[in-house]
XYZ file of C-alpha atoms in Angstrom:
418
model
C 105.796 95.091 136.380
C 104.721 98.633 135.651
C 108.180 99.339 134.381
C 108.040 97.383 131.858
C 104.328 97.805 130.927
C 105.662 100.951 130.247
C 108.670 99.975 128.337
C 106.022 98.030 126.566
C 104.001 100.385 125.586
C 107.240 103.010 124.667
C 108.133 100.265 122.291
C 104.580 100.127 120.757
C 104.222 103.423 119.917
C 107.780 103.953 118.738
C 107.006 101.451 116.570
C 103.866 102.936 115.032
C 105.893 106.501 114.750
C 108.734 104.502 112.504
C 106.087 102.952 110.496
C 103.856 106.059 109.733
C 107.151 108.059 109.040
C 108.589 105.315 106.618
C 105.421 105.262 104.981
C 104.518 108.782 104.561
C 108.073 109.600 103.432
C 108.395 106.608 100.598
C 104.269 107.135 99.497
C 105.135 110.471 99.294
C 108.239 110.398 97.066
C 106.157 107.983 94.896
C 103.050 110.464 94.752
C 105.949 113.480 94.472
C 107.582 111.419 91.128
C 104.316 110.441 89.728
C 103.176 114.013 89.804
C 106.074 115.257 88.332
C 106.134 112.882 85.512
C 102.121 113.037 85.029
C 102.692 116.424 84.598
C 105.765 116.009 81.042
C 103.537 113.600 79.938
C 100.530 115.650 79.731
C 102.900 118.149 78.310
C 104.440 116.263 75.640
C 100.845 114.883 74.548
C 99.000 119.046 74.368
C 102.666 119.656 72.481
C 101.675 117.054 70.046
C 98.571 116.309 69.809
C 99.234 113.125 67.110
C 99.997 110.802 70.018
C 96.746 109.907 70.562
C 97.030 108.044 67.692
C 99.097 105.837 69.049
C 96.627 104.894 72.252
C 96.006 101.663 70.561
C 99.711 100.833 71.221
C 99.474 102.406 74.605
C 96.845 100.197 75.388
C 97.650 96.850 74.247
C 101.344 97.808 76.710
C 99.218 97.918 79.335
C 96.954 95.275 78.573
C 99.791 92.867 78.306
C 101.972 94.102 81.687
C 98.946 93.355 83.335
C 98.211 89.689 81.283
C 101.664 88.620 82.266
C 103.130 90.102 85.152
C 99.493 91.914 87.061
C 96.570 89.471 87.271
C 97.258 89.436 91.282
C 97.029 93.146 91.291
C 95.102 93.930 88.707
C 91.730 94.899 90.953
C 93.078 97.880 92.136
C 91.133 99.981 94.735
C 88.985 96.961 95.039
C 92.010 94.714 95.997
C 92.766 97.507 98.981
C 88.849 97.250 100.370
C 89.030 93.269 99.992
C 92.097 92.649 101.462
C 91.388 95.482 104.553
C 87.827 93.675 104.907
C 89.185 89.736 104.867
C 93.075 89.554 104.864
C 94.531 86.932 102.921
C 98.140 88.080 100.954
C 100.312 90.813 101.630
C 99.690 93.305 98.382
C 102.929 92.639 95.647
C 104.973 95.543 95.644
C 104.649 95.046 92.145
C 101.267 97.005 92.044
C 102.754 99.920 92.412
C 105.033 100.251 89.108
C 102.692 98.781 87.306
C 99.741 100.996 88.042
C 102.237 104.059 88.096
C 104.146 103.328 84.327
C 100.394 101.930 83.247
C 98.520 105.368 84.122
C 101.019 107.451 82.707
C 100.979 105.297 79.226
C 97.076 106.154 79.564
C 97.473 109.960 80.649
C 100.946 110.077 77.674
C 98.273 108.666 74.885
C 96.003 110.606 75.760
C 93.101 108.419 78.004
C 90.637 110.619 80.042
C 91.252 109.172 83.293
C 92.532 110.800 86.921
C 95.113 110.071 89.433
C 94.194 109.224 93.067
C 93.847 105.632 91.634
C 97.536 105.782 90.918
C 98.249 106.895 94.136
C 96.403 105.307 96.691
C 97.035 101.646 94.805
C 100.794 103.001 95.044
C 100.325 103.793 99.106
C 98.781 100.415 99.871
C 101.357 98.428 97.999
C 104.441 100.022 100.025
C 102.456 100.082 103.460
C 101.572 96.483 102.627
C 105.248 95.640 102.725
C 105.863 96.914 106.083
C 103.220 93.707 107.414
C 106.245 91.160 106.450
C 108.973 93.402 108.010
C 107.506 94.027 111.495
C 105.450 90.538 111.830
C 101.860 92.322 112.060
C 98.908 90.332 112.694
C 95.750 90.698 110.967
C 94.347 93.570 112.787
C 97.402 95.493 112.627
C 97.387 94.684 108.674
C 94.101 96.307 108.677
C 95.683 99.863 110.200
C 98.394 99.040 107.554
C 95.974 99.558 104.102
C 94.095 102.132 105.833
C 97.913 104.294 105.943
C 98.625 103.479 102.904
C 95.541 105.209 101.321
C 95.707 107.971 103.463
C 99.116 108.779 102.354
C 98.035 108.437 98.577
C 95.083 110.169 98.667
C 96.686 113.388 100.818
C 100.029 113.381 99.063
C 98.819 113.265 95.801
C 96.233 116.175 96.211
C 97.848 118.126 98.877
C 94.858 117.683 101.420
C 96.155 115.772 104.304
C 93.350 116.562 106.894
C 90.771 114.918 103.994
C 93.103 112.307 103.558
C 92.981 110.562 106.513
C 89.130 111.054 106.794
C 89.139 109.519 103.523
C 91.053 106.456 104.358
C 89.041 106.081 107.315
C 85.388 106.815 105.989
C 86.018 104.650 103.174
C 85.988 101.404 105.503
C 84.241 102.943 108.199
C 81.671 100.532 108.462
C 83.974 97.553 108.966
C 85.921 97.436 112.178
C 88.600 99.775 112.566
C 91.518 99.661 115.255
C 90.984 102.972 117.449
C 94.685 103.195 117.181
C 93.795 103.698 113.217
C 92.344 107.001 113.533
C 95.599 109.098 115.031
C 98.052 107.102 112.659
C 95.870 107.914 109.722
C 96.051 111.786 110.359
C 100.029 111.478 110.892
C 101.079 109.569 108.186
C 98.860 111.907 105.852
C 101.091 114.945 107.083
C 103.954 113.220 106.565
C 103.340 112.401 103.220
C 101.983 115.312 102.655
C 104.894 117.372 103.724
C 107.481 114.589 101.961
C 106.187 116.171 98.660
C 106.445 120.197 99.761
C 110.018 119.209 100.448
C 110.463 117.684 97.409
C 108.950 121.487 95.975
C 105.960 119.726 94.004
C 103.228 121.905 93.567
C 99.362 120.768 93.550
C 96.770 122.663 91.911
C 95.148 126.171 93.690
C 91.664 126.238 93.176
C 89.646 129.165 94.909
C 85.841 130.237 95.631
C 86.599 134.132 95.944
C 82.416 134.886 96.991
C 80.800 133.347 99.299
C 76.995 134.262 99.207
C 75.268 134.750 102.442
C 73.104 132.413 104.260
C 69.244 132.402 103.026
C 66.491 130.125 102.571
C 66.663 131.201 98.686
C 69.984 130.395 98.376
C 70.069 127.076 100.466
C 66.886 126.144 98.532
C 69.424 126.781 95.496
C 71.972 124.319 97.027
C 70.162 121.688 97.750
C 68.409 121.522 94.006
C 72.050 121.543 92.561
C 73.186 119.081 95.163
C 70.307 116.638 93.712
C 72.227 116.996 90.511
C 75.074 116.411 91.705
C 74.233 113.325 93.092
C 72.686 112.024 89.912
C 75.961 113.030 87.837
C 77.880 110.515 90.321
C 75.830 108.127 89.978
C 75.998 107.964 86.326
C 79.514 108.199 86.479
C 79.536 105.009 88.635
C 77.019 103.039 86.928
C 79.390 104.359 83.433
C 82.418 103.049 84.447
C 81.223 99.695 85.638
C 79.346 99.134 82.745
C 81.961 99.412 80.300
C 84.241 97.380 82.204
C 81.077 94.836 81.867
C 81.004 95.026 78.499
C 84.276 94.986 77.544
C 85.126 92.032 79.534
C 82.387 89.967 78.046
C 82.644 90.856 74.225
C 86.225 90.655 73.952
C 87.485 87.358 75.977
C 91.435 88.271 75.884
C 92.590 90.663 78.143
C 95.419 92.586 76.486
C 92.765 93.278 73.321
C 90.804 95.073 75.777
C 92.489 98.937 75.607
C 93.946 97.874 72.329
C 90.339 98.162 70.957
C 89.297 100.784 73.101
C 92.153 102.968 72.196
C 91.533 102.759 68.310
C 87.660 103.729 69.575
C 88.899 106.274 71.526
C 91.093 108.104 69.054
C 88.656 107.842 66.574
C 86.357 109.300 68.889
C 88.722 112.173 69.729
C 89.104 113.138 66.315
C 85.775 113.396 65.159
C 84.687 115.392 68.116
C 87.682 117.618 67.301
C 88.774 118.591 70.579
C 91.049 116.772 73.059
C 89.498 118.621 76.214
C 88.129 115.529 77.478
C 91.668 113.403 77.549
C 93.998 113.235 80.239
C 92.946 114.654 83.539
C 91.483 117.810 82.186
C 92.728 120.061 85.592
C 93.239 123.366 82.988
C 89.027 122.697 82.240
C 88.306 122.616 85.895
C 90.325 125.518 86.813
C 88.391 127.397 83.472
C 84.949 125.981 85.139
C 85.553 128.445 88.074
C 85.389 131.132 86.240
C 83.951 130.782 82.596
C 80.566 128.613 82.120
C 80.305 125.553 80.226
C 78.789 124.010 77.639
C 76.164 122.252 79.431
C 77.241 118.536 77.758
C 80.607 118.684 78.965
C 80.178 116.848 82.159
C 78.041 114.022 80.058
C 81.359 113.853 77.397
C 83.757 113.142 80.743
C 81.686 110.872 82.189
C 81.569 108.959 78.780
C 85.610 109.254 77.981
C 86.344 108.025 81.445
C 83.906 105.246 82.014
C 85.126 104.158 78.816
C 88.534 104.496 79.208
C 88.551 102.714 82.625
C 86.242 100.172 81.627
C 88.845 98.943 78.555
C 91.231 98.511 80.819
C 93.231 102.060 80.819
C 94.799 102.601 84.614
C 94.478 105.939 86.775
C 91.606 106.902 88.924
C 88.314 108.507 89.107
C 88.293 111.110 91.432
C 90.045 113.796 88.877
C 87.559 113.254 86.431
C 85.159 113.360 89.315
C 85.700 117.047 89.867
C 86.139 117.386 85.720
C 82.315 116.546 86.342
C 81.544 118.594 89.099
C 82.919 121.237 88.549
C 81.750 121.520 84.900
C 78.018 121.179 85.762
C 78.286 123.452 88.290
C 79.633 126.209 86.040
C 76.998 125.256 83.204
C 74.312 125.397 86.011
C 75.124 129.036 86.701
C 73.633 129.927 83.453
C 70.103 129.552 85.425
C 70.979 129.081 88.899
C 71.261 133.201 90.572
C 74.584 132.014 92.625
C 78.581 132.717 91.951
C 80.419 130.530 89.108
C 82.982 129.612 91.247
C 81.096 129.204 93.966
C 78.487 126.333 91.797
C 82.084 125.001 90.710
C 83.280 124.424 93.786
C 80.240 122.901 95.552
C 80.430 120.288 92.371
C 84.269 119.413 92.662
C 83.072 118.239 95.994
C 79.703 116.962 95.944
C 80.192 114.822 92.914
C 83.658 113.024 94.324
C 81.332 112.685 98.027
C 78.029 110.839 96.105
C 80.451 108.623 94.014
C 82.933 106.981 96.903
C 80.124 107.779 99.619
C 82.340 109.906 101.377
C 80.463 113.053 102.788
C 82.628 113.971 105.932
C 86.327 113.566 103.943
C 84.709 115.643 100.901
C 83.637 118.451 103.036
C 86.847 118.875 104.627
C 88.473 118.472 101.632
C 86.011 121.346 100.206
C 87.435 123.349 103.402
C 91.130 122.800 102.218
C 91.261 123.476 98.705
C 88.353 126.383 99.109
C 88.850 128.071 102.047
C 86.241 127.389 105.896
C 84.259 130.335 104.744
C 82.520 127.775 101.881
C 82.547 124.988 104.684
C 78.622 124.962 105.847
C 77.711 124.736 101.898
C 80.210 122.448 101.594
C 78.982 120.215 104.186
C 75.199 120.251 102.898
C 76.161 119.560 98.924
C 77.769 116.653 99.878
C 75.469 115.254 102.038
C 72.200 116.083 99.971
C 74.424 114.599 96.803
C 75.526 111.946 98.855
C 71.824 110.533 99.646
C 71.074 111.326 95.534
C 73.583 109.108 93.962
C 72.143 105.563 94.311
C 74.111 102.763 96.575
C 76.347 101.969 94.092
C 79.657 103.701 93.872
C 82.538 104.006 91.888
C 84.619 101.201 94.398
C 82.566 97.867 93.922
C 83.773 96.104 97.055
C 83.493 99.343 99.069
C 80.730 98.350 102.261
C 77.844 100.680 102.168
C 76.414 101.294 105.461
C 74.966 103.785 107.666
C 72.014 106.418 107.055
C 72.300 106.114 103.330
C 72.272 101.953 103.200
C 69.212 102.296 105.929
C 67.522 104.986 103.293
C 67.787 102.643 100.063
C 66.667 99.506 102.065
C 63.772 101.701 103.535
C 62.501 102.108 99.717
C 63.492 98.653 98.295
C 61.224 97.256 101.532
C 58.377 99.391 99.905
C 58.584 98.297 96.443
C 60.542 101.352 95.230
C 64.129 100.826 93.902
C 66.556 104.095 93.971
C 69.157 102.084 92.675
């Protein structure tokens, strides 16, 4: 009997191992290809600049691929969270070469919008696949979406210890398989890994001062954080508003980015710059270093709500640290602490208040920044955390814990902090 308990359980785990590695190694190819070809398209469209005329186009492609062949898939992030909360289909594979050729139409054409999306939707669809081929149950499905977004989010950023807190923080307050947690963490470095061997590189970013500990310049932290937190809140409420209002003045689908492109190249032009298109990583490197104009995080939060919200594809957390970043940098034109330092705490604080992710955006602060920066780190994104409402960029995302206990505290008392 013990003997083959243990056989059993060699079986089990062997199992797991085979199903993290095929999913690390096939997320990250995807995540190592996307990057690669994000990367000529964003080239192509700085090389010449007239494309953008021709986001109208780009967006009525997409608008249709999605009419015809996407309407099961077309939620997104939000189909991940529903289908890891109540299980009902196994995600099309077809998600992920739609969202992939669909965000780089919107990043060729010139739409402000980011990547995780891309990569994460891409993750869950292939992890999804492996529920058919090894007969998982429910629960075991559950473990499944939760590798498939870990792999995403680290492979496509280069952060694998943040993304498997993110995968796991994101649904934390649903029930999670204790099995979950190790898997999560080793199918990260696998994918993370898959894309070092396949020589992609992600973006360096580095704070190069760390100021020392004082009650001047954590008072100075925790005023920014506040900020912070309000700037990913907007963001939020931004995007979802659009997408409201799109979807209820213009009743066909495909018209939806059609008309928002012609708005948005029109837009483009009369502001003169192109800055605020794409991803806009070359601005957030800048913000490290030079300050901004203090309206530039406002201008991202407007091009990407609206491009998102007419139906455009890519994600939000790269125009998440667009925003962060940037209003750190402006801040340091009154706030006595390093640029790159105000930068950095942004990046991070603004992604953590917007997908109510604290822990994952601290560590992720830690990996891209360097463990000196990581007790600042950790109180930016928890003071912008608690600051940016209960209403997130991920509308099906479950918000629990000390921040759902906070809001409900003040709606009890006739005081609503949205």
């Amino acid at each position: 009997m013990i003997i083959q308990n243990n056989k059993n359980t060699t079986a089990l785990v062997l199992k797991w191992i085979l199903i993290c590695t095929l999913i690390g190694i096939f997320t990250g190819s995807a995540s190592a290809f996307f990057l690669v070809a994000l990367e000529l398209a964003t080239k192509y469209r700085e090389d010449n600049n007239w494309i953008i005329w021709l986001l109208p186009i780009g967006g009525l492609v997409i608008g249709l691929s999605y009419h015809y062949w996407g309407k099961s898939v077309v939620k997104g992030n939000n189909l991940l969270l529903e289908e890891y909360e109540n299980p009902q289909k196994i995600i099309p594979l077809k998600m992920a070469p739609l969202v992939l050729f669909g965000t780089l139409f919107t990043h060729l054409f010139g739409g402000s919008a980011g990547r995780e999306g891309t990569a994460v939707q891409m993750g869950g669809a292939i992890a999804d696949q492996f529920t058919r081929i090894f007969k998982l149950d429910n629960s075991e499905r559950k473990t499944i979406i939760i590798l498939g977004i870990s792999a995403g989010f680290a492979s496509i950023f280069g952060t694998p210890l943040a993304g498997a807190i993110f995968a796991l923080e994101l649904v934390i307050f649903s029930k999670i398989s204790y099995k979950s947690i190790p898997l999560s963490f080793i199918t990260a470095y696998i994918a993370y890994f898959t894309v070092e061997i396949w020589q992609v590189e992600h973006t360096a970013y580095s704070i190069p001062f760390v100021p020392e500990f004082t009650t001047t310049t954590l008072f100075w932290i925790i005023n920014v954080s506040i900020l912070f937190g309000l700037a990913a809140m907007l963001f939020s409420r931004s995007t979802h508003m659009w997408g409201t209002l799109f979807s209820k003045t213009i009743a066909y689908p495909p018209l939806r980015p059609f008309v928002g492109g012609i708005i948005l190249a029109i837009a483009f032009y009369y502001i003169g710059t192109t800055k605020f298109a794409g991803l806009g990583v070359p601005i957030i490197v800048d913000a490290f270093s030079t300050a901004n104009a203090p309206y530039d995080f406002l201008l991202k939060i407007v091009f990407t709500g609206f491009t998102l919200g007419a139906g455009f594809k890519g994600g939000e957390v790269t125009p998440l640290f667009f925003v962060g970043a940037t209003l750190g940098s402006a801040l340091s034109l009154i706030v006595p602490l390093p640029i790159a330092f105000l930068a950095g705490l942004g990046f991070v604080a603004v992604f953590s208040g917007a997908t109510h992710t604290p822990i994952a955006c601290t560590v992720m602060g830690m990996e891209l920044f360097g463990i000196e920066s990581g007790f600042f780190i950790a109180i930016a994104c928890t003071v912008a955390y608690f600051a940016s409402g209960s209403m997130g960029i991920y509308k099906t995302q479950i918000v629990r814990g000390p921040k759902y206990h906070l809001y409900e505290k003040f709606k009890r008392k006739g005081t609503d902090l949205l």
